[in-house]
Tab-separated table of C-alpha atoms in Angstrom:
chain	number	residue	atom	x	y	z
A	275	MET	CA	0.000	0.000	0.000
A	276	LYS	CA	2.689	2.488	0.954
A	277	ASN	CA	4.524	1.637	-2.289
A	278	GLU	CA	1.423	2.706	-4.241
A	279	ILE	CA	1.238	6.011	-2.378
A	280	ARG	CA	4.965	6.553	-2.924
A	281	LYS	CA	4.435	5.867	-6.639
A	282	ASN	CA	1.666	8.460	-6.764
A	283	LEU	CA	3.906	11.044	-5.113
A	284	ILE	CA	6.725	10.300	-7.557
A	285	VAL	CA	4.295	10.650	-10.471
A	286	GLY	CA	3.153	13.962	-9.018
A	287	GLN	CA	6.735	15.213	-8.803
A	288	PHE	CA	7.340	14.111	-12.401
A	289	ILE	CA	4.237	15.973	-13.584
A	290	PHE	CA	5.387	19.052	-11.679
A	291	LEU	CA	8.833	18.967	-13.310
A	292	LEU	CA	7.252	18.297	-16.702
A	293	ILE	CA	5.041	21.355	-16.335
A	294	VAL	CA	7.950	23.582	-15.287
A	295	VAL	CA	10.660	22.348	-17.670
A	296	GLY	CA	8.449	21.327	-20.590
A	297	GLY	CA	6.298	24.421	-20.298
A	298	SER	CA	9.344	26.668	-20.197
A	299	ALA	CA	10.850	24.998	-23.274
A	300	LEU	CA	7.559	25.211	-25.180
A	301	ILE	CA	7.041	28.885	-24.389
A	302	TYR	CA	10.680	29.591	-25.259
A	303	TRP	CA	10.353	27.878	-28.635
A	304	LEU	CA	7.065	29.626	-29.490
A	305	PHE	CA	7.735	33.147	-28.268
A	306	ALA	CA	11.508	33.686	-27.986
A	307	PRO	CA	11.965	35.158	-31.549
A	308	SER	CA	8.958	37.430	-31.137
A	309	TYR	CA	10.170	38.559	-27.741
A	310	TYR	CA	13.611	39.390	-29.150
A	311	SER	CA	12.086	41.347	-32.051
A	312	TYR	CA	9.822	43.198	-29.627
A	313	GLN	CA	12.763	44.301	-27.500
A	314	LYS	CA	14.704	45.457	-30.583
A	315	SER	CA	11.653	47.323	-31.895
A	316	ARG	CA	11.351	49.255	-28.640
A	317	LEU	CA	15.040	50.164	-28.832
A	318	ILE	CA	14.756	51.371	-32.468
A	319	LYS	CA	11.683	53.481	-31.691
A	320	ALA	CA	13.477	55.070	-28.734
A	321	SER	CA	16.498	55.899	-30.915
A	322	TYR	CA	14.285	57.442	-33.634
A	323	ALA	CA	12.611	59.643	-31.028
A	324	ASP	CA	16.047	60.858	-29.883
A	325	LEU	CA	17.085	61.585	-33.492
A	326	GLN	CA	14.042	63.803	-33.983
A	327	GLU	CA	15.421	66.068	-31.237
A	328	MET	CA	18.776	66.545	-33.045
A	329	ASP	CA	19.810	69.294	-35.473
A	330	PHE	CA	21.209	67.378	-38.442
A	331	THR	CA	22.761	70.528	-39.904
A	332	MET	CA	25.084	70.796	-36.912
A	333	LEU	CA	25.795	67.564	-35.020
A	334	ASP	CA	27.711	68.150	-31.795
A	335	GLU	CA	29.482	65.898	-29.261
A	336	ASN	CA	26.279	65.154	-27.359
A	337	ASP	CA	24.656	63.938	-30.565
A	338	MET	CA	27.649	61.713	-31.270
A	339	ALA	CA	27.380	60.259	-27.771
A	340	VAL	CA	23.744	59.351	-28.462
A	341	PHE	CA	24.747	57.579	-31.671
A	342	GLN	CA	27.510	55.671	-29.876
A	343	GLN	CA	25.134	54.620	-27.113
A	344	TYR	CA	22.708	53.004	-29.538
A	345	GLU	CA	25.476	51.564	-31.691
A	346	SER	CA	26.719	49.727	-28.609
A	347	GLU	CA	23.295	48.042	-28.636
A	348	ASP	CA	24.018	46.789	-32.186
A	349	LEU	CA	22.002	49.464	-34.056
A	350	LEU	CA	23.290	50.969	-37.304
A	351	PHE	CA	22.324	54.441	-38.630
A	352	THR	CA	22.370	55.838	-42.177
A	353	ILE	CA	21.218	59.471	-42.482
A	354	SER	CA	21.218	61.717	-45.578
A	355	ASP	CA	19.686	65.012	-46.662
A	356	GLU	CA	17.056	65.347	-49.376
A	357	LYS	CA	19.801	65.409	-52.027
A	358	PHE	CA	21.102	62.102	-50.639
A	359	ARG	CA	24.308	63.547	-49.282
A	360	PRO	CA	25.564	61.629	-46.205
A	361	VAL	CA	24.901	63.276	-42.826
A	362	TYR	CA	25.814	60.351	-40.556
A	363	VAL	CA	26.765	56.747	-41.324
A	364	SER	CA	27.531	53.960	-38.769
A	365	TRP	CA	29.803	51.838	-40.948
A	366	TYR	CA	33.358	51.573	-42.168
A	367	GLU	CA	32.502	51.426	-45.840
A	368	SER	CA	32.150	54.612	-47.874
A	369	SER	CA	29.307	56.865	-46.747
A	370	GLU	CA	28.030	57.313	-50.331
A	371	ARG	CA	27.755	53.533	-50.775
A	372	GLN	CA	25.807	53.190	-47.533
A	373	VAL	CA	23.408	55.991	-48.544
A	374	TYR	CA	22.915	54.396	-51.943
A	375	LYS	CA	22.355	50.925	-50.483
A	376	HIS	CA	20.068	51.776	-47.556
A	377	ILE	CA	18.298	54.948	-48.722
A	378	ILE	CA	18.361	55.555	-52.489
A	379	LEU	CA	17.489	51.969	-53.467
A	380	CYS	CA	14.466	51.918	-51.152
A	381	ARG	CA	13.542	55.608	-50.850
A	382	ASP	CA	9.882	54.884	-51.724
A	383	LYS	CA	9.581	53.000	-48.405
A	384	PHE	CA	10.491	55.994	-46.258
A	385	SER	CA	7.678	57.718	-44.370
A	386	GLU	CA	7.215	60.619	-42.009
A	387	ASN	CA	5.322	58.232	-39.702
A	388	PRO	CA	7.495	55.132	-39.958
A	389	GLU	CA	6.888	51.741	-38.356
A	390	VAL	CA	9.418	49.129	-37.374
A	391	VAL	CA	9.328	46.271	-39.910
A	392	ASP	CA	11.142	42.977	-40.413
A	393	ARG	CA	14.226	43.151	-42.555
A	394	GLU	CA	14.234	41.040	-45.675
A	395	THR	CA	16.909	38.641	-44.483
A	396	LYS	CA	17.146	34.968	-43.571
A	397	ASN	CA	17.042	35.979	-39.943
A	398	PRO	CA	13.352	36.378	-38.944
A	399	MET	CA	14.285	38.400	-35.866
A	400	ALA	CA	16.042	41.254	-37.772
A	401	VAL	CA	14.131	44.580	-37.737
A	402	LYS	CA	14.564	48.078	-39.223
A	403	LEU	CA	12.938	51.500	-39.474
A	404	MET	CA	12.929	53.965	-42.399
A	405	GLY	CA	11.704	57.467	-41.646
A	406	VAL	CA	11.724	61.023	-42.985
A	407	ILE	CA	12.357	63.893	-40.574
A	408	ASP	CA	11.383	67.464	-41.582
A	409	GLN	CA	13.569	70.125	-39.957
A	410	ASP	CA	12.598	73.668	-40.950
A	411	GLY	CA	11.534	72.604	-44.437
A	412	SER	CA	14.597	70.436	-45.033
A	413	LEU	CA	13.995	66.696	-45.310
A	414	PHE	CA	16.371	64.117	-43.894
A	415	TYR	CA	16.195	60.386	-44.626
A	416	VAL	CA	16.886	58.154	-41.592
A	417	SER	CA	17.527	54.392	-41.837
A	418	ILE	CA	17.888	52.528	-38.537
A	419	ARG	CA	18.606	48.816	-38.545
A	420	GLU	CA	20.311	46.274	-36.331
A	421	LYS	CA	23.543	44.557	-37.100
A	422	VAL	CA	23.603	41.103	-38.600
A	423	PHE	CA	22.279	38.837	-35.877
A	424	SER	CA	24.411	39.182	-32.723
A	425	ILE	CA	24.464	35.887	-30.850
A	426	ASN	CA	25.706	37.380	-27.582
A	427	LYS	CA	23.030	40.054	-27.472
A	428	PHE	CA	20.382	37.510	-28.391
A	429	TYR	CA	21.272	35.202	-25.510
A	430	GLY	CA	21.416	38.163	-23.164
A	431	HIS	CA	17.798	38.994	-23.984
A	432	MET	CA	16.801	35.339	-24.033
A	433	GLY	CA	18.268	34.734	-20.585
A	434	LYS	CA	15.889	37.297	-19.131
A	435	PHE	CA	13.016	35.881	-21.144
A	436	LEU	CA	13.761	32.312	-20.037
A	437	ALA	CA	13.932	33.405	-16.394
A	438	LEU	CA	10.541	35.061	-16.791
A	439	ILE	CA	8.819	32.028	-18.283
A	440	PHE	CA	10.459	29.747	-15.697
A	441	VAL	CA	8.918	31.827	-12.907
A	442	VAL	CA	5.542	31.686	-14.653
A	443	ALA	CA	5.791	27.912	-15.125
A	444	LEU	CA	6.808	27.499	-11.479
A	445	ALA	CA	3.816	29.559	-10.385
A	446	VAL	CA	1.541	27.247	-12.379
A	447	GLY	CA	3.266	23.985	-11.427
A	448	LEU	CA	3.438	24.495	-7.662
A	449	PRO	CA	-0.346	24.722	-7.142
A	450	VAL	CA	-0.809	21.592	-9.266
A	451	PHE	CA	1.728	19.671	-7.169
A	452	TYR	CA	0.214	21.026	-3.944
A	453	LEU	CA	-3.278	19.906	-4.971
A	454	LEU	CA	-1.987	16.423	-5.763
A	455	ILE	CA	-0.332	16.078	-2.349
A	456	ARG	CA	-3.398	17.612	-0.684
A	457	ARG	CA	-5.628	14.907	-2.182
A	458	ILE	CA	-3.526	12.229	-0.455
A	459	THR	CA	-3.182	13.967	2.927
A	460	ASP	CA	-6.875	14.921	3.029
A	461	ARG	CA	-7.828	11.312	2.368
A	462	ILE	CA	-5.523	10.106	5.156
A	463	GLY	CA	-7.068	12.727	7.454
A	464	GLU	CA	-10.571	11.448	6.627
A	465	ILE	CA	-9.530	7.893	7.487
A	466	ALA	CA	-7.973	9.036	10.786
A	467	GLU	CA	-11.191	10.885	11.690
A	468	GLY	CA	-13.248	7.801	10.843
A	469	ALA	CA	-11.071	5.648	13.103
A	470	ALA	CA	-11.480	8.227	15.875
A	471	ARG	CA	-15.264	7.969	15.536
A	472	VAL	CA	-15.035	4.211	15.934
A	473	VAL	CA	-13.135	4.695	19.199
A	474	VAL	CA	-16.043	6.671	20.682
A	475	ARG	CA	-18.548	4.064	19.392
A	476	ASP	CA	-19.914	6.269	16.630
A	477	PHE	CA	-20.776	3.820	13.840
A	478	SER	CA	-23.266	6.111	12.072
A	479	LYS	CA	-20.959	7.507	9.386
A	480	PRO	CA	-18.915	4.938	7.453
A	481	LEU	CA	-15.865	6.031	5.501
A	482	LYS	CA	-16.070	6.637	1.750
A	483	VAL	CA	-14.528	3.887	-0.340
A	484	ASP	CA	-14.654	5.600	-3.742
A	485	GLY	CA	-11.706	7.988	-3.463
A	486	PRO	CA	-9.029	8.543	-6.127
A	487	TYR	CA	-6.481	6.159	-4.535
A	488	GLN	CA	-7.407	2.481	-4.547
A	489	GLU	CA	-5.047	1.517	-1.723
A	490	LEU	CA	-6.613	4.107	0.614
A	491	ASN	CA	-10.070	2.921	-0.440
A	492	ILE	CA	-9.115	-0.598	0.652
A	493	LEU	CA	-7.904	0.779	3.984
A	494	ALA	CA	-11.187	2.679	4.469
A	495	ALA	CA	-13.158	-0.473	3.622
A	496	ASN	CA	-11.160	-2.421	6.234
A	497	ILE	CA	-11.955	0.188	8.880
A	498	ASN	CA	-15.655	0.046	7.938
A	499	GLN	CA	-15.519	-3.726	8.259
A	500	MET	CA	-13.727	-3.382	11.598
A	501	ALA	CA	-16.425	-0.989	12.848
A	502	ALA	CA	-19.184	-3.356	11.751
A	503	GLY	CA	-17.422	-6.244	13.467
A	504	MET	CA	-17.026	-4.235	16.657
A	505	GLN	CA	-20.675	-3.274	16.629
A	506	ASP	CA	-21.842	-6.857	16.068
A	507	GLY	CA	-19.312	-8.299	18.528
A	508	VAL	CA	-20.256	-5.947	21.333
A	509	GLN	CA	-23.941	-6.636	20.750
A	510	GLU	CA	-23.374	-10.394	20.743
A	511	VAL	CA	-21.388	-10.266	23.975
A	512	LEU	CA	-24.037	-8.137	25.632
A	513	GLU	CA	-26.839	-10.467	24.561
A	514	CYS	CA	-24.906	-13.495	25.806
A	515	ALA	CA	-24.178	-11.812	29.105
A	516	GLN	CA	-27.780	-10.720	29.502
A	517	GLU	CA	-28.972	-14.306	29.063
A	518	ARG	CA	-26.469	-15.830	31.464
A	519	GLN	CA	-25.738	-13.164	34.044
A	520	PRO	CA	-28.019	-10.134	33.741
A	521	ASP	CA	-26.538	-8.563	36.853
A	522	LEU	CA	-23.130	-8.241	35.108
A	523	LEU	CA	-24.457	-6.528	31.947
A	524	ASP	CA	-23.260	-3.031	32.867
A	525	HIS	CA	-19.849	-4.327	33.937
A	526	ILE	CA	-19.337	-6.166	30.639
A	527	ARG	CA	-20.431	-3.209	28.518
A	528	ARG	CA	-17.987	-0.874	30.256
A	529	ASP	CA	-15.204	-3.450	30.104
A	530	VAL	CA	-15.465	-4.107	26.364
A	531	VAL	CA	-15.748	-0.428	25.446
A	532	ALA	CA	-12.890	0.536	27.777
A	533	ASP	CA	-10.574	-2.158	26.406
A	534	ILE	CA	-11.290	-1.276	22.777
A	535	SER	CA	-10.943	2.452	23.425
A	536	HIS	CA	-7.644	1.982	25.219
A	537	GLU	CA	-6.167	-0.167	22.461
A	538	LEU	CA	-7.088	2.331	19.736
A	539	LYS	CA	-5.754	5.366	21.622
A	540	THR	CA	-2.108	4.540	20.965
A	541	PRO	CA	-2.172	4.502	17.122
A	542	LEU	CA	-4.565	7.468	17.074
A	543	ALA	CA	-2.260	9.497	19.324
A	544	ILE	CA	0.681	8.698	17.023
A	545	ILE	CA	-1.324	9.598	13.895
A	546	SER	CA	-2.495	12.871	15.465
A	547	SER	CA	1.038	13.893	16.459
A	548	GLN	CA	2.457	13.044	13.031
A	549	VAL	CA	-0.266	14.981	11.187
A	550	GLU	CA	0.446	18.000	13.421
A	551	MET	CA	4.164	17.680	12.637
A	552	LEU	CA	3.354	17.756	8.905
A	553	GLN	CA	1.149	20.827	9.367
A	554	CYS	CA	3.650	22.711	11.555
A	555	MET	CA	7.007	21.772	9.995
A	556	GLY	CA	5.987	21.676	6.308
A	557	ASP	CA	8.948	20.943	4.033
A	558	GLN	CA	11.376	20.811	6.982
A	559	VAL	CA	10.509	17.162	7.712
A	560	ASP	CA	10.598	13.963	5.676
A	561	ARG	CA	6.983	13.966	4.444
A	562	MET	CA	7.271	10.510	2.906
A	563	TYR	CA	8.288	8.967	6.244
A	564	TYR	CA	5.292	10.446	8.051
A	565	TYR	CA	2.886	9.469	5.237
A	566	ASP	CA	4.101	5.866	5.406
A	567	SER	CA	3.945	5.811	9.193
A	568	ILE	CA	0.378	7.178	9.252
A	569	VAL	CA	-0.795	4.569	6.761
A	570	GLU	CA	0.872	1.777	8.770
A	571	GLU	CA	-0.708	2.892	12.047
A	572	VAL	CA	-4.181	3.133	10.524
A	573	ALA	CA	-3.776	-0.284	8.885
A	574	ARG	CA	-2.865	-1.810	12.243
A	575	MET	CA	-6.187	-0.696	13.696
A	576	SER	CA	-8.080	-2.937	11.253
A	577	ASP	CA	-6.616	-5.988	13.048
A	578	MET	CA	-6.556	-4.533	16.543
A	579	VAL	CA	-10.083	-5.460	17.632
A	580	ASN	CA	-9.566	-9.156	16.906
A	581	ASN	CA	-6.231	-9.071	18.720
A	582	LEU	CA	-7.866	-7.400	21.721
A	583	MET	CA	-10.475	-10.154	21.838
A	584	ASP	CA	-7.621	-12.657	21.759
A	585	LEU	CA	-6.096	-10.994	24.833
A	586	SER	CA	-9.415	-11.120	26.681
A	587	LEU	CA	-9.930	-14.750	25.789
A	588	MET	CA	-6.460	-15.622	27.083
A	589	GLU	CA	-8.035	-15.795	30.547
A	590	HIS	CA	-9.802	-18.960	29.388
A	591	GLN	CA	-7.020	-20.172	27.095
A	592	ILE	CA	-9.387	-20.175	24.089
A	593	GLN	CA	-6.660	-19.053	21.693
A	594	LYS	CA	-2.894	-19.199	22.091
A	595	MET	CA	-0.567	-16.712	20.467
A	596	ALA	CA	2.222	-17.841	18.156
A	597	ARG	CA	5.788	-17.257	19.315
A	598	GLN	CA	9.097	-17.400	17.500
A	599	GLU	CA	12.652	-16.160	17.870
A	600	MET	CA	12.826	-12.388	17.336
A	601	ASN	CA	15.209	-9.488	17.849
A	602	LEU	CA	13.581	-7.336	20.540
A	603	THR	CA	16.156	-4.601	19.836
A	604	ASP	CA	14.599	-4.041	16.400
A	605	THR	CA	11.172	-3.622	17.983
A	606	MET	CA	12.527	-1.137	20.541
A	607	GLU	CA	14.301	0.896	17.843
A	608	TYR	CA	11.077	1.076	15.837
A	609	ILE	CA	9.198	2.258	18.935
A	610	HIS	CA	11.878	4.922	19.513
A	611	VAL	CA	11.319	6.319	16.018
A	612	LYS	CA	7.534	5.978	16.232
A	613	TYR	CA	7.232	8.122	19.364
A	614	GLN	CA	9.573	10.921	18.235
A	615	ALA	CA	6.746	13.154	17.025
A	616	LEU	CA	4.700	12.568	20.186
A	617	PHE	CA	7.687	13.456	22.404
A	618	GLN	CA	8.237	16.700	20.477
A	619	GLN	CA	4.561	17.579	20.544
A	620	SER	CA	4.386	16.984	24.319
A	621	HIS	CA	7.728	18.788	24.917
A	622	ILE	CA	9.076	15.765	26.805
A	623	LYS	CA	12.756	14.839	26.867
A	624	GLU	CA	13.623	11.225	26.036
A	625	GLU	CA	16.640	8.972	26.565
A	626	PHE	CA	16.916	5.515	24.991
A	627	SER	CA	19.621	3.011	25.953
A	628	LEU	CA	19.241	-0.243	24.007
A	629	GLU	CA	21.589	-3.214	24.084
A	630	PRO	CA	22.015	-4.674	20.569
A	631	GLU	CA	20.860	-8.117	19.437
A	632	CYS	CA	18.571	-9.009	22.336
A	633	ILE	CA	17.056	-12.250	20.988
A	634	VAL	CA	13.938	-13.652	22.698
A	635	ARG	CA	11.232	-16.148	21.826
A	636	GLY	CA	7.979	-14.264	21.659
A	637	ASN	CA	5.228	-12.610	19.667
A	638	ALA	CA	6.423	-9.308	18.178
A	639	TYR	CA	2.954	-7.767	17.936
A	640	TYR	CA	1.966	-8.432	21.563
A	641	LEU	CA	5.345	-7.403	22.950
A	642	GLU	CA	5.094	-4.133	21.023
A	643	GLN	CA	1.619	-3.663	22.520
A	644	ALA	CA	3.025	-4.174	26.013
A	645	ILE	CA	5.786	-1.627	25.447
A	646	ASP	CA	3.269	0.787	23.883
A	647	ASN	CA	1.192	0.617	27.051
A	648	TYR	CA	4.246	1.395	29.186
A	649	MET	CA	5.149	4.297	26.863
A	650	MET	CA	1.658	5.829	26.771
A	651	ASN	CA	1.342	5.420	30.542
A	652	ALA	CA	4.672	7.250	31.001
A	653	ILE	CA	3.748	10.056	28.571
A	654	SER	CA	0.359	10.618	30.205
A	655	HIS	CA	2.027	11.052	33.620
A	656	THR	CA	4.938	13.259	32.475
A	657	VAL	CA	4.638	17.046	32.335
A	658	GLN	CA	6.380	19.275	29.808
A	659	GLY	CA	10.105	19.586	30.323
A	660	ASN	CA	10.463	16.329	32.261
A	661	CYS	CA	12.197	13.225	30.974
A	662	ILE	CA	11.309	9.644	30.013
A	663	GLN	CA	14.124	7.090	30.079
A	664	VAL	CA	13.833	3.769	28.243
A	665	ALA	CA	16.431	1.033	28.683
A	666	MET	CA	16.833	-2.584	27.558
A	667	ARG	CA	19.643	-4.933	28.536
A	668	ARG	CA	20.494	-8.583	29.116
A	669	GLN	CA	20.457	-9.696	32.733
A	670	GLY	CA	21.337	-13.245	33.769
A	671	GLY	CA	19.501	-15.097	30.998
A	672	TRP	CA	16.725	-12.532	30.809
A	673	VAL	CA	16.070	-9.510	28.603
A	674	LYS	CA	14.805	-6.644	30.774
A	675	VAL	CA	12.913	-3.572	29.513
A	676	GLU	CA	12.555	-0.522	31.778
A	677	VAL	CA	10.471	2.642	31.233
A	678	TYR	CA	11.099	5.423	33.771
A	679	ASN	CA	9.223	8.719	33.847
A	680	GLN	CA	9.689	11.752	36.040
A	681	GLY	CA	6.506	12.601	37.869
A	682	GLY	CA	4.354	11.715	40.828
A	683	GLN	CA	4.838	8.401	42.607
A	684	ILE	CA	2.248	5.644	42.982
A	685	ASP	CA	0.551	5.017	46.314
A	686	PRO	CA	2.060	1.730	47.623
A	687	ALA	CA	-1.476	0.582	48.456
A	688	LEU	CA	-2.283	0.636	44.725
A	689	MET	CA	0.849	-1.171	43.547
A	690	GLU	CA	-1.008	-4.446	43.061
A	691	ARG	CA	-4.366	-2.991	42.054
A	692	ILE	CA	-3.041	-1.150	38.988
A	693	TRP	CA	-2.288	-4.503	37.323
A	694	GLN	CA	-5.880	-5.691	37.655
A	695	GLY	CA	-8.038	-5.599	34.560
A	696	TYR	CA	-11.563	-6.334	33.484
A	697	VAL	CA	-12.386	-9.787	32.135
A	698	MET	CA	-15.358	-10.625	29.969
A	699	LYS	CA	-16.895	-13.008	32.567
A	700	ARG	CA	-16.543	-13.094	36.335
A	701	SER	CA	-17.551	-15.642	38.897
A	702	SER	CA	-19.534	-14.588	41.901
A	703	ARG	CA	-16.454	-14.480	44.084
A	704	ASP	CA	-14.947	-11.881	41.745
A	705	GLU	CA	-17.737	-9.374	42.344
A	706	THR	CA	-16.078	-8.009	45.465
A	707	ALA	CA	-12.861	-7.429	43.514
A	708	VAL	CA	-14.799	-5.658	40.759
A	709	GLN	CA	-16.405	-3.316	43.257
A	710	ASN	CA	-13.030	-2.579	44.860
A	711	VAL	CA	-11.531	-1.651	41.504
A	712	GLU	CA	-14.441	0.600	40.662
A	713	GLU	CA	-13.958	2.374	43.958
A	714	ALA	CA	-10.447	3.283	42.792
A	715	GLY	CA	-12.059	5.789	40.400
A	716	ASN	CA	-9.288	7.494	38.464
A	717	GLN	CA	-7.105	4.354	38.512
A	718	ARG	CA	-9.322	2.604	35.968
A	719	HIS	CA	-7.455	3.843	32.862
A	720	MET	CA	-4.074	2.760	34.186
A	721	GLY	CA	-5.434	-0.631	35.260
A	722	ILE	CA	-6.617	-1.592	31.773
A	723	GLY	CA	-3.333	-0.916	30.024
A	724	LEU	CA	-1.195	-2.523	32.704
A	725	TYR	CA	-3.517	-5.512	32.852
A	726	LEU	CA	-2.752	-6.126	29.171
A	727	VAL	CA	0.975	-5.885	29.943
A	728	ARG	CA	0.582	-8.390	32.784
A	729	ARG	CA	-1.224	-10.962	30.631
A	730	ILE	CA	1.228	-10.587	27.718
A	731	ILE	CA	4.287	-10.975	29.920
A	732	GLN	CA	2.786	-13.910	31.804
A	733	LEU	CA	2.154	-15.731	28.518
A	734	HIS	CA	5.815	-15.120	27.656
A	735	GLN	CA	6.841	-16.770	30.957
A	736	GLY	CA	8.189	-13.419	32.090
A	737	GLU	CA	8.018	-11.132	35.100
A	738	TYR	CA	6.793	-7.562	35.504
A	739	GLY	CA	6.734	-4.854	38.154
A	740	VAL	CA	6.766	-1.216	39.151
A	741	GLU	CA	9.084	0.709	41.489
A	742	ASN	CA	8.852	4.200	42.925
A	743	GLN	CA	12.068	6.107	42.291
A	744	GLU	CA	13.365	9.299	43.899
A	745	LYS	CA	11.826	11.570	41.254
A	746	GLY	CA	9.388	9.321	39.446
A	747	VAL	CA	8.221	5.803	38.656
A	748	LYS	CA	9.887	2.910	36.802
A	749	PHE	CA	7.850	0.166	35.130
A	750	TRP	CA	9.693	-2.929	33.957
A	751	PHE	CA	9.291	-6.422	32.602
A	752	LYS	CA	11.682	-9.175	31.686
A	753	ILE	CA	11.317	-12.288	29.526
A	754	PRO	CA	13.678	-15.215	29.009
A	755	GLU	CA	16.483	-14.787	26.526
A	756	ALA	CA	16.323	-17.225	23.594
């Protein structure tokens, strides 16, 4: 799925470059000659206006300076009186020859209101002007033309023109690329909002499955299926409980909803923090990494409900999890990266100390869930500016994971109670324990997450615990080394 999204982003970048580079080349090819001729025409008209201010019967140094200024721009002048005697010629050949060539041979084309026209040469960009200036009843013929095509001057003008069209193409291409990226991020945002609605038991608005990206449509369909399964599963459990033990109906309803809500909070918190990082940091972060991470977290939620039911059913050993040799260091490194955005958003300092190649026999998904619960518990009890320290090391045939957070300590009287959770069925002798837990009030949220840790670690033949430290609390577990 993430490869498809990456492909779409690459295609979008290619289209953006094609618009900028291809559009610039096309505009250059179509309009560069006309642009060059336009610039030359403006220059020739300006020079003709300056010539009209001169006294051709008595050219002085200032007039010569004007001629030299325009000649440096590759313009050539041929001026004669009405008897075709040279007045000024910008060429090294004989003045009479220049007058004959550029005035006498084409004197019928001269006008008192001249226009710049194309020269009759192989170069389509060459331009000229042929005018007649009347000074106190005396007529003077003026021919202004550019030199044979000057390659340096042409590229000087074309450089400016190319820069202009590149800016225009960039202005057109950027919005197109932005809209393409926006279509993907908006769709991911819709899916995240739909998952959040499922967490609060709002099944009334299913996600759309007809968007422009097939892989995201599949993800939305999975979440819709997950929501339908949750709705049916909760109803089935409630009906079963009502038939067998009506007096436990309220307990079961709260237990199922609390467990599901708690399990979905972790990926939703990560998605929320990563979306905020994208909004705040813009191009300063690796967008592709956060897009991939968001998609992975949302995809995990489609399987999470079934896995949660597995954990609940572990009490009765209905289903056993599969275990195999795995590198727990890889899992811890992934968790370190995954929580970076959440640490920054919460303004919490973090320190990770991980021993390499810690090989255990276990289930990677459930162990990651256990560590996630420790991490979220630590973050929720750590204020801004304080620190969370995570460590993993080998210890006498065990691999031990520790999560320490600065903050308030736990009442010793609650040390055992926080590990208690809610099971789907209880015997009559458990009712007293249920009532005691409910009396704990604000300890309920912690109890659910830590109960999941306890059951996961027990099924890995491991140990778990919590210790009050001088400035905080340290949760730990250890499982046998493979």
